[in-house]
JSON list of C-alpha atoms in Angstrom, two decimals:
[
{"chain": "H", "resi": 1, "resn": "MET", "atom": "CA", "xyz": [89.81, 134.82, 75.74]},
{"chain": "H", "resi": 2, "resn": "GLN", "atom": "CA", "xyz": [93.61, 135.09, 75.79]},
{"chain": "H", "resi": 3, "resn": "LEU", "atom": "CA", "xyz": [95.50, 132.09, 77.07]},
{"chain": "H", "resi": 4, "resn": "ALA", "atom": "CA", "xyz": [98.53, 132.70, 79.26]},
{"chain": "H", "resi": 5, "resn": "ALA", "atom": "CA", "xyz": [101.26, 132.59, 76.65]},
{"chain": "H", "resi": 6, "resn": "HIS", "atom": "CA", "xyz": [104.17, 133.05, 79.04]},
{"chain": "H", "resi": 7, "resn": "PRO", "atom": "CA", "xyz": [105.03, 131.91, 82.56]},
{"chain": "H", "resi": 8, "resn": "HIS", "atom": "CA", "xyz": [104.32, 134.25, 85.47]},
{"chain": "H", "resi": 9, "resn": "GLN", "atom": "CA", "xyz": [107.92, 135.31, 85.89]},
{"chain": "H", "resi": 10, "resn": "PRO", "atom": "CA", "xyz": [109.06, 136.98, 89.12]},
{"chain": "H", "resi": 11, "resn": "ASP", "atom": "CA", "xyz": [110.35, 140.53, 88.77]},
{"chain": "H", "resi": 12, "resn": "TYR", "atom": "CA", "xyz": [113.88, 139.61, 87.75]},
{"chain": "H", "resi": 13, "resn": "SER", "atom": "CA", "xyz": [115.88, 140.97, 84.86]},
{"chain": "H", "resi": 14, "resn": "PRO", "atom": "CA", "xyz": [116.98, 138.67, 82.01]},
{"chain": "H", "resi": 15, "resn": "ARG", "atom": "CA", "xyz": [120.48, 138.68, 83.51]},
{"chain": "H", "resi": 16, "resn": "GLN", "atom": "CA", "xyz": [119.16, 137.61, 86.91]},
{"chain": "H", "resi": 17, "resn": "ASN", "atom": "CA", "xyz": [117.10, 134.88, 85.26]},
{"chain": "H", "resi": 18, "resn": "ASP", "atom": "CA", "xyz": [120.29, 133.62, 83.57]},
{"chain": "H", "resi": 19, "resn": "VAL", "atom": "CA", "xyz": [121.96, 133.48, 86.99]},
{"chain": "H", "resi": 20, "resn": "LEU", "atom": "CA", "xyz": [119.06, 131.48, 88.41]},
{"chain": "H", "resi": 21, "resn": "ASP", "atom": "CA", "xyz": [119.25, 129.09, 85.48]},
{"chain": "H", "resi": 22, "resn": "SER", "atom": "CA", "xyz": [122.96, 128.59, 86.19]},
{"chain": "H", "resi": 23, "resn": "ALA", "atom": "CA", "xyz": [122.25, 127.98, 89.88]},
{"chain": "H", "resi": 24, "resn": "LEU", "atom": "CA", "xyz": [119.58, 125.41, 89.05]},
{"chain": "H", "resi": 25, "resn": "ARG", "atom": "CA", "xyz": [121.93, 123.56, 86.69]},
{"chain": "H", "resi": 26, "resn": "LEU", "atom": "CA", "xyz": [124.61, 123.53, 89.40]},
{"chain": "H", "resi": 27, "resn": "LEU", "atom": "CA", "xyz": [122.15, 121.99, 91.86]},
{"chain": "H", "resi": 28, "resn": "VAL", "atom": "CA", "xyz": [121.10, 119.30, 89.40]},
{"chain": "H", "resi": 29, "resn": "ASP", "atom": "CA", "xyz": [124.64, 118.45, 88.29]},
{"chain": "H", "resi": 30, "resn": "GLY", "atom": "CA", "xyz": [126.53, 118.79, 91.56]},
{"chain": "H", "resi": 31, "resn": "GLY", "atom": "CA", "xyz": [124.02, 118.60, 94.40]},
{"chain": "H", "resi": 32, "resn": "GLU", "atom": "CA", "xyz": [123.94, 120.77, 97.50]},
{"chain": "H", "resi": 33, "resn": "LYS", "atom": "CA", "xyz": [127.73, 121.01, 97.84]},
{"chain": "H", "resi": 34, "resn": "ALA", "atom": "CA", "xyz": [128.02, 122.64, 94.43]},
{"chain": "H", "resi": 35, "resn": "LEU", "atom": "CA", "xyz": [125.47, 125.32, 95.31]},
{"chain": "H", "resi": 36, "resn": "THR", "atom": "CA", "xyz": [127.77, 127.93, 96.82]},
{"chain": "H", "resi": 37, "resn": "THR", "atom": "CA", "xyz": [127.85, 131.64, 96.07]},
{"chain": "H", "resi": 38, "resn": "ALA", "atom": "CA", "xyz": [131.34, 131.22, 94.64]},
{"chain": "H", "resi": 39, "resn": "GLY", "atom": "CA", "xyz": [130.22, 128.31, 92.46]},
{"chain": "H", "resi": 40, "resn": "VAL", "atom": "CA", "xyz": [127.15, 130.14, 91.19]},
{"chain": "H", "resi": 41, "resn": "ALA", "atom": "CA", "xyz": [129.20, 133.27, 90.50]},
{"chain": "H", "resi": 42, "resn": "ARG", "atom": "CA", "xyz": [131.69, 131.25, 88.43]},
{"chain": "H", "resi": 43, "resn": "ALA", "atom": "CA", "xyz": [128.99, 129.36, 86.55]},
{"chain": "H", "resi": 44, "resn": "ALA", "atom": "CA", "xyz": [127.00, 132.51, 85.80]},
{"chain": "H", "resi": 45, "resn": "ASN", "atom": "CA", "xyz": [130.07, 134.68, 85.12]},
{"chain": "H", "resi": 46, "resn": "CYS", "atom": "CA", "xyz": [129.07, 137.31, 87.66]},
{"chain": "H", "resi": 47, "resn": "SER", "atom": "CA", "xyz": [130.48, 138.63, 90.92]},
{"chain": "H", "resi": 48, "resn": "LYS", "atom": "CA", "xyz": [129.54, 137.40, 94.38]},
{"chain": "H", "resi": 49, "resn": "GLU", "atom": "CA", "xyz": [128.71, 141.02, 95.19]},
{"chain": "H", "resi": 50, "resn": "SER", "atom": "CA", "xyz": [126.05, 140.98, 92.47]},
{"chain": "H", "resi": 51, "resn": "LEU", "atom": "CA", "xyz": [124.60, 137.76, 93.86]},
{"chain": "H", "resi": 52, "resn": "TYR", "atom": "CA", "xyz": [124.28, 139.25, 97.34]},
{"chain": "H", "resi": 53, "resn": "LYS", "atom": "CA", "xyz": [122.80, 142.44, 95.92]},
{"chain": "H", "resi": 54, "resn": "TRP", "atom": "CA", "xyz": [120.16, 140.59, 93.88]},
{"chain": "H", "resi": 55, "resn": "PHE", "atom": "CA", "xyz": [119.27, 137.66, 96.12]},
{"chain": "H", "resi": 56, "resn": "GLY", "atom": "CA", "xyz": [120.77, 138.23, 99.55]},
{"chain": "H", "resi": 57, "resn": "ASP", "atom": "CA", "xyz": [122.21, 135.18, 101.30]},
{"chain": "H", "resi": 58, "resn": "ARG", "atom": "CA", "xyz": [122.09, 131.52, 100.22]},
{"chain": "H", "resi": 59, "resn": "ASP", "atom": "CA", "xyz": [118.55, 131.12, 101.52]},
{"chain": "H", "resi": 60, "resn": "GLY", "atom": "CA", "xyz": [117.51, 134.11, 99.43]},
{"chain": "H", "resi": 61, "resn": "LEU", "atom": "CA", "xyz": [119.07, 132.51, 96.37]},
{"chain": "H", "resi": 62, "resn": "LEU", "atom": "CA", "xyz": [117.25, 129.23, 97.06]},
{"chain": "H", "resi": 63, "resn": "SER", "atom": "CA", "xyz": [113.98, 131.10, 97.51]},
{"chain": "H", "resi": 64, "resn": "ALA", "atom": "CA", "xyz": [114.49, 132.88, 94.19]},
{"chain": "H", "resi": 65, "resn": "MET", "atom": "CA", "xyz": [115.30, 129.56, 92.49]},
{"chain": "H", "resi": 66, "resn": "ILE", "atom": "CA", "xyz": [112.09, 128.02, 93.80]},
{"chain": "H", "resi": 67, "resn": "GLY", "atom": "CA", "xyz": [110.01, 131.02, 92.72]},
{"chain": "H", "resi": 68, "resn": "PHE", "atom": "CA", "xyz": [111.64, 130.91, 89.29]},
{"chain": "H", "resi": 69, "resn": "GLN", "atom": "CA", "xyz": [110.69, 127.25, 88.93]},
{"chain": "H", "resi": 70, "resn": "ALA", "atom": "CA", "xyz": [107.12, 127.83, 90.13]},
{"chain": "H", "resi": 71, "resn": "SER", "atom": "CA", "xyz": [106.70, 130.61, 87.57]},
{"chain": "H", "resi": 72, "resn": "LYS", "atom": "CA", "xyz": [107.02, 128.04, 84.79]},
{"chain": "H", "resi": 73, "resn": "VAL", "atom": "CA", "xyz": [103.57, 126.65, 85.63]},
{"chain": "H", "resi": 74, "resn": "ARG", "atom": "CA", "xyz": [101.23, 128.79, 83.53]},
{"chain": "H", "resi": 75, "resn": "THR", "atom": "CA", "xyz": [97.67, 129.39, 84.64]},
{"chain": "H", "resi": 76, "resn": "PHE", "atom": "CA", "xyz": [95.50, 132.31, 83.71]},
{"chain": "H", "resi": 77, "resn": "ASP", "atom": "CA", "xyz": [95.55, 136.00, 82.80]},
{"chain": "H", "resi": 78, "resn": "ASP", "atom": "CA", "xyz": [92.88, 137.23, 85.20]},
{"chain": "H", "resi": 79, "resn": "THR", "atom": "CA", "xyz": [92.72, 140.60, 83.45]},
{"chain": "H", "resi": 80, "resn": "ALA", "atom": "CA", "xyz": [91.25, 139.00, 80.36]},
{"chain": "H", "resi": 81, "resn": "GLU", "atom": "CA", "xyz": [87.58, 138.69, 79.45]},
{"chain": "H", "resi": 82, "resn": "THR", "atom": "CA", "xyz": [85.11, 136.16, 80.85]},
{"chain": "H", "resi": 83, "resn": "LEU", "atom": "CA", "xyz": [85.99, 132.51, 80.35]},
{"chain": "H", "resi": 84, "resn": "THR", "atom": "CA", "xyz": [84.22, 130.23, 77.92]},
{"chain": "H", "resi": 85, "resn": "ALA", "atom": "CA", "xyz": [83.85, 126.49, 78.45]},
{"chain": "H", "resi": 86, "resn": "ALA", "atom": "CA", "xyz": [86.48, 125.75, 75.78]},
{"chain": "H", "resi": 87, "resn": "ALA", "atom": "CA", "xyz": [88.94, 128.30, 77.20]},
{"chain": "H", "resi": 88, "resn": "LEU", "atom": "CA", "xyz": [88.50, 126.96, 80.74]},
{"chain": "H", "resi": 89, "resn": "GLN", "atom": "CA", "xyz": [89.29, 123.44, 79.59]},
{"chain": "H", "resi": 90, "resn": "GLU", "atom": "CA", "xyz": [92.32, 124.68, 77.63]},
{"chain": "H", "resi": 91, "resn": "HIS", "atom": "CA", "xyz": [93.62, 126.61, 80.66]},
{"chain": "H", "resi": 92, "resn": "LEU", "atom": "CA", "xyz": [93.18, 123.59, 82.90]},
{"chain": "H", "resi": 93, "resn": "MET", "atom": "CA", "xyz": [95.02, 121.38, 80.42]},
{"chain": "H", "resi": 94, "resn": "LEU", "atom": "CA", "xyz": [97.85, 123.91, 80.15]},
{"chain": "H", "resi": 95, "resn": "PHE", "atom": "CA", "xyz": [98.12, 124.07, 83.92]},
{"chain": "H", "resi": 96, "resn": "ALA", "atom": "CA", "xyz": [98.07, 120.28, 84.28]},
{"chain": "H", "resi": 97, "resn": "ARG", "atom": "CA", "xyz": [100.79, 119.72, 81.67]},
{"chain": "H", "resi": 98, "resn": "ASP", "atom": "CA", "xyz": [103.02, 122.49, 83.05]},
{"chain": "H", "resi": 99, "resn": "LEU", "atom": "CA", "xyz": [102.59, 121.22, 86.61]},
{"chain": "H", "resi": 100, "resn": "LEU", "atom": "CA", "xyz": [103.56, 117.68, 85.64]},
{"chain": "H", "resi": 101, "resn": "GLU", "atom": "CA", "xyz": [106.53, 118.84, 83.58]},
{"chain": "H", "resi": 102, "resn": "VAL", "atom": "CA", "xyz": [107.85, 121.12, 86.34]},
{"chain": "H", "resi": 103, "resn": "LEU", "atom": "CA", "xyz": [107.35, 118.59, 89.15]},
{"chain": "H", "resi": 104, "resn": "GLY", "atom": "CA", "xyz": [108.83, 115.82, 87.03]},
{"chain": "H", "resi": 105, "resn": "GLY", "atom": "CA", "xyz": [111.86, 117.83, 85.94]},
{"chain": "H", "resi": 106, "resn": "ASP", "atom": "CA", "xyz": [115.41, 117.38, 87.22]},
{"chain": "H", "resi": 107, "resn": "VAL", "atom": "CA", "xyz": [115.32, 120.70, 89.08]},
{"chain": "H", "resi": 108, "resn": "SER", "atom": "CA", "xyz": [112.16, 120.03, 91.07]},
{"chain": "H", "resi": 109, "resn": "LEU", "atom": "CA", "xyz": [113.30, 116.55, 91.98]},
{"chain": "H", "resi": 110, "resn": "ALA", "atom": "CA", "xyz": [116.70, 117.86, 93.09]},
{"chain": "H", "resi": 111, "resn": "LEU", "atom": "CA", "xyz": [115.14, 120.63, 95.21]},
{"chain": "H", "resi": 112, "resn": "ASN", "atom": "CA", "xyz": [112.67, 118.26, 96.84]},
{"chain": "H", "resi": 113, "resn": "ARG", "atom": "CA", "xyz": [115.30, 115.61, 97.55]},
{"chain": "H", "resi": 114, "resn": "LEU", "atom": "CA", "xyz": [117.49, 118.29, 99.10]},
{"chain": "H", "resi": 115, "resn": "ALA", "atom": "CA", "xyz": [114.59, 119.49, 101.26]},
{"chain": "H", "resi": 116, "resn": "ILE", "atom": "CA", "xyz": [113.84, 115.94, 102.39]},
{"chain": "H", "resi": 117, "resn": "GLY", "atom": "CA", "xyz": [117.50, 115.41, 103.27]},
{"chain": "H", "resi": 118, "resn": "GLN", "atom": "CA", "xyz": [117.51, 118.60, 105.35]},
{"chain": "H", "resi": 119, "resn": "ALA", "atom": "CA", "xyz": [114.16, 118.01, 107.05]},
{"chain": "H", "resi": 120, "resn": "SER", "atom": "CA", "xyz": [115.70, 116.81, 110.32]},
{"chain": "H", "resi": 121, "resn": "ARG", "atom": "CA", "xyz": [118.22, 119.65, 110.53]},
{"chain": "H", "resi": 122, "resn": "ASP", "atom": "CA", "xyz": [117.53, 122.44, 112.99]},
{"chain": "H", "resi": 123, "resn": "GLY", "atom": "CA", "xyz": [117.01, 125.75, 111.23]},
{"chain": "H", "resi": 124, "resn": "SER", "atom": "CA", "xyz": [116.56, 124.28, 107.74]},
{"chain": "H", "resi": 125, "resn": "LYS", "atom": "CA", "xyz": [114.22, 126.51, 105.76]},
{"chain": "H", "resi": 126, "resn": "LEU", "atom": "CA", "xyz": [114.13, 124.76, 102.41]},
{"chain": "H", "resi": 127, "resn": "GLY", "atom": "CA", "xyz": [111.01, 122.71, 103.08]},
{"chain": "H", "resi": 128, "resn": "SER", "atom": "CA", "xyz": [109.00, 125.75, 104.13]},
{"chain": "H", "resi": 129, "resn": "MET", "atom": "CA", "xyz": [110.36, 127.73, 101.15]},
{"chain": "H", "resi": 130, "resn": "LEU", "atom": "CA", "xyz": [109.20, 125.00, 98.78]},
{"chain": "H", "resi": 131, "resn": "GLN", "atom": "CA", "xyz": [105.73, 125.23, 100.31]},
{"chain": "H", "resi": 132, "resn": "GLU", "atom": "CA", "xyz": [105.54, 129.04, 100.39]},
{"chain": "H", "resi": 133, "resn": "ARG", "atom": "CA", "xyz": [107.37, 130.00, 97.18]},
{"chain": "H", "resi": 134, "resn": "GLY", "atom": "CA", "xyz": [106.47, 126.88, 95.24]},
{"chain": "H", "resi": 135, "resn": "ARG", "atom": "CA", "xyz": [103.19, 125.09, 95.81]},
{"chain": "H", "resi": 136, "resn": "ARG", "atom": "CA", "xyz": [101.33, 128.00, 97.45]},
{"chain": "H", "resi": 137, "resn": "GLN", "atom": "CA", "xyz": [102.25, 130.44, 94.70]},
{"chain": "H", "resi": 138, "resn": "ILE", "atom": "CA", "xyz": [101.17, 127.98, 92.04]},
{"chain": "H", "resi": 139, "resn": "GLY", "atom": "CA", "xyz": [97.97, 127.32, 93.98]},
{"chain": "H", "resi": 140, "resn": "LYS", "atom": "CA", "xyz": [97.22, 131.01, 94.31]},
{"chain": "H", "resi": 141, "resn": "ARG", "atom": "CA", "xyz": [97.38, 131.51, 90.56]},
{"chain": "H", "resi": 142, "resn": "ALA", "atom": "CA", "xyz": [95.44, 128.34, 89.82]},
{"chain": "H", "resi": 143, "resn": "GLY", "atom": "CA", "xyz": [92.84, 129.47, 92.36]},
{"chain": "H", "resi": 144, "resn": "ALA", "atom": "CA", "xyz": [92.31, 132.63, 90.31]},
{"chain": "H", "resi": 145, "resn": "LEU", "atom": "CA", "xyz": [91.49, 130.42, 87.32]},
{"chain": "H", "resi": 146, "resn": "LEU", "atom": "CA", "xyz": [89.01, 128.37, 89.34]},
{"chain": "H", "resi": 147, "resn": "GLU", "atom": "CA", "xyz": [87.32, 131.51, 90.66]},
{"chain": "H", "resi": 148, "resn": "ALA", "atom": "CA", "xyz": [87.08, 132.91, 87.14]},
{"chain": "H", "resi": 149, "resn": "GLY", "atom": "CA", "xyz": [85.44, 129.67, 86.08]},
{"chain": "H", "resi": 150, "resn": "ARG", "atom": "CA", "xyz": [82.94, 129.94, 88.93]},
{"chain": "H", "resi": 151, "resn": "ASP", "atom": "CA", "xyz": [82.25, 133.61, 88.11]},
{"chain": "H", "resi": 152, "resn": "ALA", "atom": "CA", "xyz": [81.53, 132.58, 84.52]},
{"chain": "H", "resi": 153, "resn": "GLY", "atom": "CA", "xyz": [79.06, 129.93, 85.71]},
{"chain": "H", "resi": 154, "resn": "LEU", "atom": "CA", "xyz": [81.26, 127.09, 84.48]},
{"chain": "H", "resi": 155, "resn": "LEU", "atom": "CA", "xyz": [82.35, 125.68, 87.84]},
{"chain": "H", "resi": 156, "resn": "VAL", "atom": "CA", "xyz": [80.42, 125.05, 91.04]},
{"chain": "H", "resi": 157, "resn": "PHE", "atom": "CA", "xyz": [82.28, 124.80, 94.36]},
{"chain": "H", "resi": 158, "resn": "GLY", "atom": "CA", "xyz": [82.13, 126.25, 97.84]},
{"chain": "H", "resi": 159, "resn": "ASP", "atom": "CA", "xyz": [85.73, 126.42, 99.02]},
{"chain": "H", "resi": 160, "resn": "ARG", "atom": "CA", "xyz": [88.35, 127.38, 96.46]},
{"chain": "H", "resi": 161, "resn": "ASP", "atom": "CA", "xyz": [91.19, 125.70, 98.32]},
{"chain": "H", "resi": 162, "resn": "ASP", "atom": "CA", "xyz": [89.29, 122.42, 98.53]},
{"chain": "H", "resi": 163, "resn": "ALA", "atom": "CA", "xyz": [88.60, 122.56, 94.80]},
{"chain": "H", "resi": 164, "resn": "TYR", "atom": "CA", "xyz": [92.26, 123.28, 94.06]},
{"chain": "H", "resi": 165, "resn": "ASP", "atom": "CA", "xyz": [93.44, 120.45, 96.31]},
{"chain": "H", "resi": 166, "resn": "THR", "atom": "CA", "xyz": [91.18, 118.10, 94.37]},
{"chain": "H", "resi": 167, "resn": "LEU", "atom": "CA", "xyz": [92.55, 119.35, 91.04]},
{"chain": "H", "resi": 168, "resn": "TYR", "atom": "CA", "xyz": [96.15, 119.01, 92.25]},
{"chain": "H", "resi": 169, "resn": "GLY", "atom": "CA", "xyz": [95.51, 115.50, 93.58]},
{"chain": "H", "resi": 170, "resn": "LEU", "atom": "CA", "xyz": [93.88, 114.36, 90.35]},
{"chain": "H", "resi": 171, "resn": "ILE", "atom": "CA", "xyz": [96.82, 115.66, 88.31]},
{"chain": "H", "resi": 172, "resn": "VAL", "atom": "CA", "xyz": [99.72, 114.56, 90.50]},
{"chain": "H", "resi": 173, "resn": "SER", "atom": "CA", "xyz": [98.37, 111.70, 92.68]},
{"chain": "H", "resi": 174, "resn": "ASP", "atom": "CA", "xyz": [101.45, 109.66, 93.74]},
{"chain": "H", "resi": 175, "resn": "LEU", "atom": "CA", "xyz": [103.47, 110.49, 90.63]},
{"chain": "H", "resi": 176, "resn": "HIS", "atom": "CA", "xyz": [105.85, 112.96, 92.28]},
{"chain": "H", "resi": 177, "resn": "LEU", "atom": "CA", "xyz": [106.59, 110.57, 95.14]},
{"chain": "H", "resi": 178, "resn": "ARG", "atom": "CA", "xyz": [107.33, 107.74, 92.73]},
{"chain": "H", "resi": 179, "resn": "MET", "atom": "CA", "xyz": [109.72, 109.96, 90.79]},
{"chain": "H", "resi": 180, "resn": "LEU", "atom": "CA", "xyz": [111.45, 111.07, 93.98]},
{"chain": "H", "resi": 181, "resn": "LEU", "atom": "CA", "xyz": [111.95, 107.43, 94.85]},
{"chain": "H", "resi": 182, "resn": "GLY", "atom": "CA", "xyz": [113.63, 106.80, 91.51]},
{"chain": "H", "resi": 183, "resn": "GLU", "atom": "CA", "xyz": [110.92, 105.07, 89.48]},
{"chain": "H", "resi": 184, "resn": "ASP", "atom": "CA", "xyz": [111.35, 105.13, 85.70]},
{"chain": "H", "resi": 185, "resn": "ARG", "atom": "CA", "xyz": [110.75, 108.80, 84.91]},
{"chain": "H", "resi": 186, "resn": "ASP", "atom": "CA", "xyz": [111.03, 108.52, 81.13]},
{"chain": "H", "resi": 187, "resn": "ARG", "atom": "CA", "xyz": [108.08, 106.13, 81.03]},
{"chain": "H", "resi": 188, "resn": "MET", "atom": "CA", "xyz": [105.97, 108.42, 83.21]},
{"chain": "H", "resi": 189, "resn": "VAL", "atom": "CA", "xyz": [106.86, 111.54, 81.20]},
{"chain": "H", "resi": 190, "resn": "LYS", "atom": "CA", "xyz": [105.48, 109.89, 78.05]},
{"chain": "H", "resi": 191, "resn": "ASP", "atom": "CA", "xyz": [102.14, 109.58, 79.85]},
{"chain": "H", "resi": 192, "resn": "PHE", "atom": "CA", "xyz": [101.84, 113.24, 80.91]},
{"chain": "H", "resi": 193, "resn": "GLY", "atom": "CA", "xyz": [99.41, 114.19, 78.15]},
{"chain": "H", "resi": 194, "resn": "ARG", "atom": "CA", "xyz": [97.01, 111.36, 78.88]},
{"chain": "H", "resi": 195, "resn": "ARG", "atom": "CA", "xyz": [97.31, 111.93, 82.63]},
{"chain": "H", "resi": 196, "resn": "ALA", "atom": "CA", "xyz": [96.54, 115.66, 82.24]},
{"chain": "H", "resi": 197, "resn": "GLN", "atom": "CA", "xyz": [93.51, 114.97, 80.05]},
{"chain": "H", "resi": 198, "resn": "LYS", "atom": "CA", "xyz": [92.18, 112.35, 82.44]},
{"chain": "H", "resi": 199, "resn": "ALA", "atom": "CA", "xyz": [92.64, 114.66, 85.45]},
{"chain": "H", "resi": 200, "resn": "VAL", "atom": "CA", "xyz": [90.92, 117.64, 83.80]},
{"chain": "H", "resi": 201, "resn": "SER", "atom": "CA", "xyz": [88.01, 115.49, 82.63]},
{"chain": "H", "resi": 202, "resn": "ALA", "atom": "CA", "xyz": [87.56, 114.08, 86.15]},
{"chain": "H", "resi": 203, "resn": "PHE", "atom": "CA", "xyz": [87.75, 117.56, 87.70]},
{"chain": "H", "resi": 204, "resn": "LEU", "atom": "CA", "xyz": [85.10, 118.92, 85.32]},
{"chain": "H", "resi": 205, "resn": "ARG", "atom": "CA", "xyz": [82.84, 115.97, 86.10]},
{"chain": "H", "resi": 206, "resn": "LEU", "atom": "CA", "xyz": [83.15, 116.81, 89.79]},
{"chain": "H", "resi": 207, "resn": "TYR", "atom": "CA", "xyz": [82.92, 120.60, 89.63]},
{"chain": "H", "resi": 208, "resn": "GLY", "atom": "CA", "xyz": [81.66, 121.51, 86.16]},
{"chain": "H", "resi": 209, "resn": "SER", "atom": "CA", "xyz": [78.25, 123.09, 85.73]},
{"chain": "H", "resi": 210, "resn": "GLU", "atom": "CA", "xyz": [75.72, 122.22, 83.04]},
{"chain": "H", "resi": 211, "resn": "LYS", "atom": "CA", "xyz": [77.03, 125.26, 81.18]},
{"chain": "H", "resi": 212, "resn": "SER", "atom": "CA", "xyz": [80.57, 123.85, 81.05]},
{"chain": "H", "resi": 213, "resn": "SER", "atom": "CA", "xyz": [79.37, 120.41, 79.93]},
{"chain": "H", "resi": 214, "resn": "ALA", "atom": "CA", "xyz": [77.53, 122.04, 77.03]},
{"chain": "H", "resi": 215, "resn": "GLY", "atom": "CA", "xyz": [80.82, 123.35, 75.63]},
{"chain": "H", "resi": 216, "resn": "PRO", "atom": "CA", "xyz": [82.98, 121.51, 73.07]}
]
């Protein structure tokens, strides 16, 4: 069974990925006011015409930034062979650690704080983009892992979305909210490994079959 060795990157070129990295750094360092097409073009050493060609307007750039972040959460190569109990657990641990590291990173916190600040504005799309291009895309890929586990007889559940919501809740709980509110992030980051292990173990107790519990 081949573990996902690389993030599920959107279909962007290396140069476009560099531009998105520059845009994300601008957002973290300078906030919303710094995230202009002119500012991104300067930071990424490209033309505004290229930005419009690749990403469209500012909303398109934000959508691409969110998708780029979400792609860093690795899940599962669903073209690979049938899962084993050990591989399922390793995939779940990989997913849990990546999810915590992405959600707890400067970029995710900056994007979410920006979305919260814009929530009361008419016409603001950032919140819905975070849901559609962020959490739902991550959930779709994680759902493929859960279904593969069920197909292999390792997991037992009726509704995939319910099972994923349980997994997500066990991993994240109130951690993201506490980070958004400014609680000591360094202390929480040190606990990511233990938190991921605890969440995966609890999930497998809830949804694992006898076949999965017989694995290492």
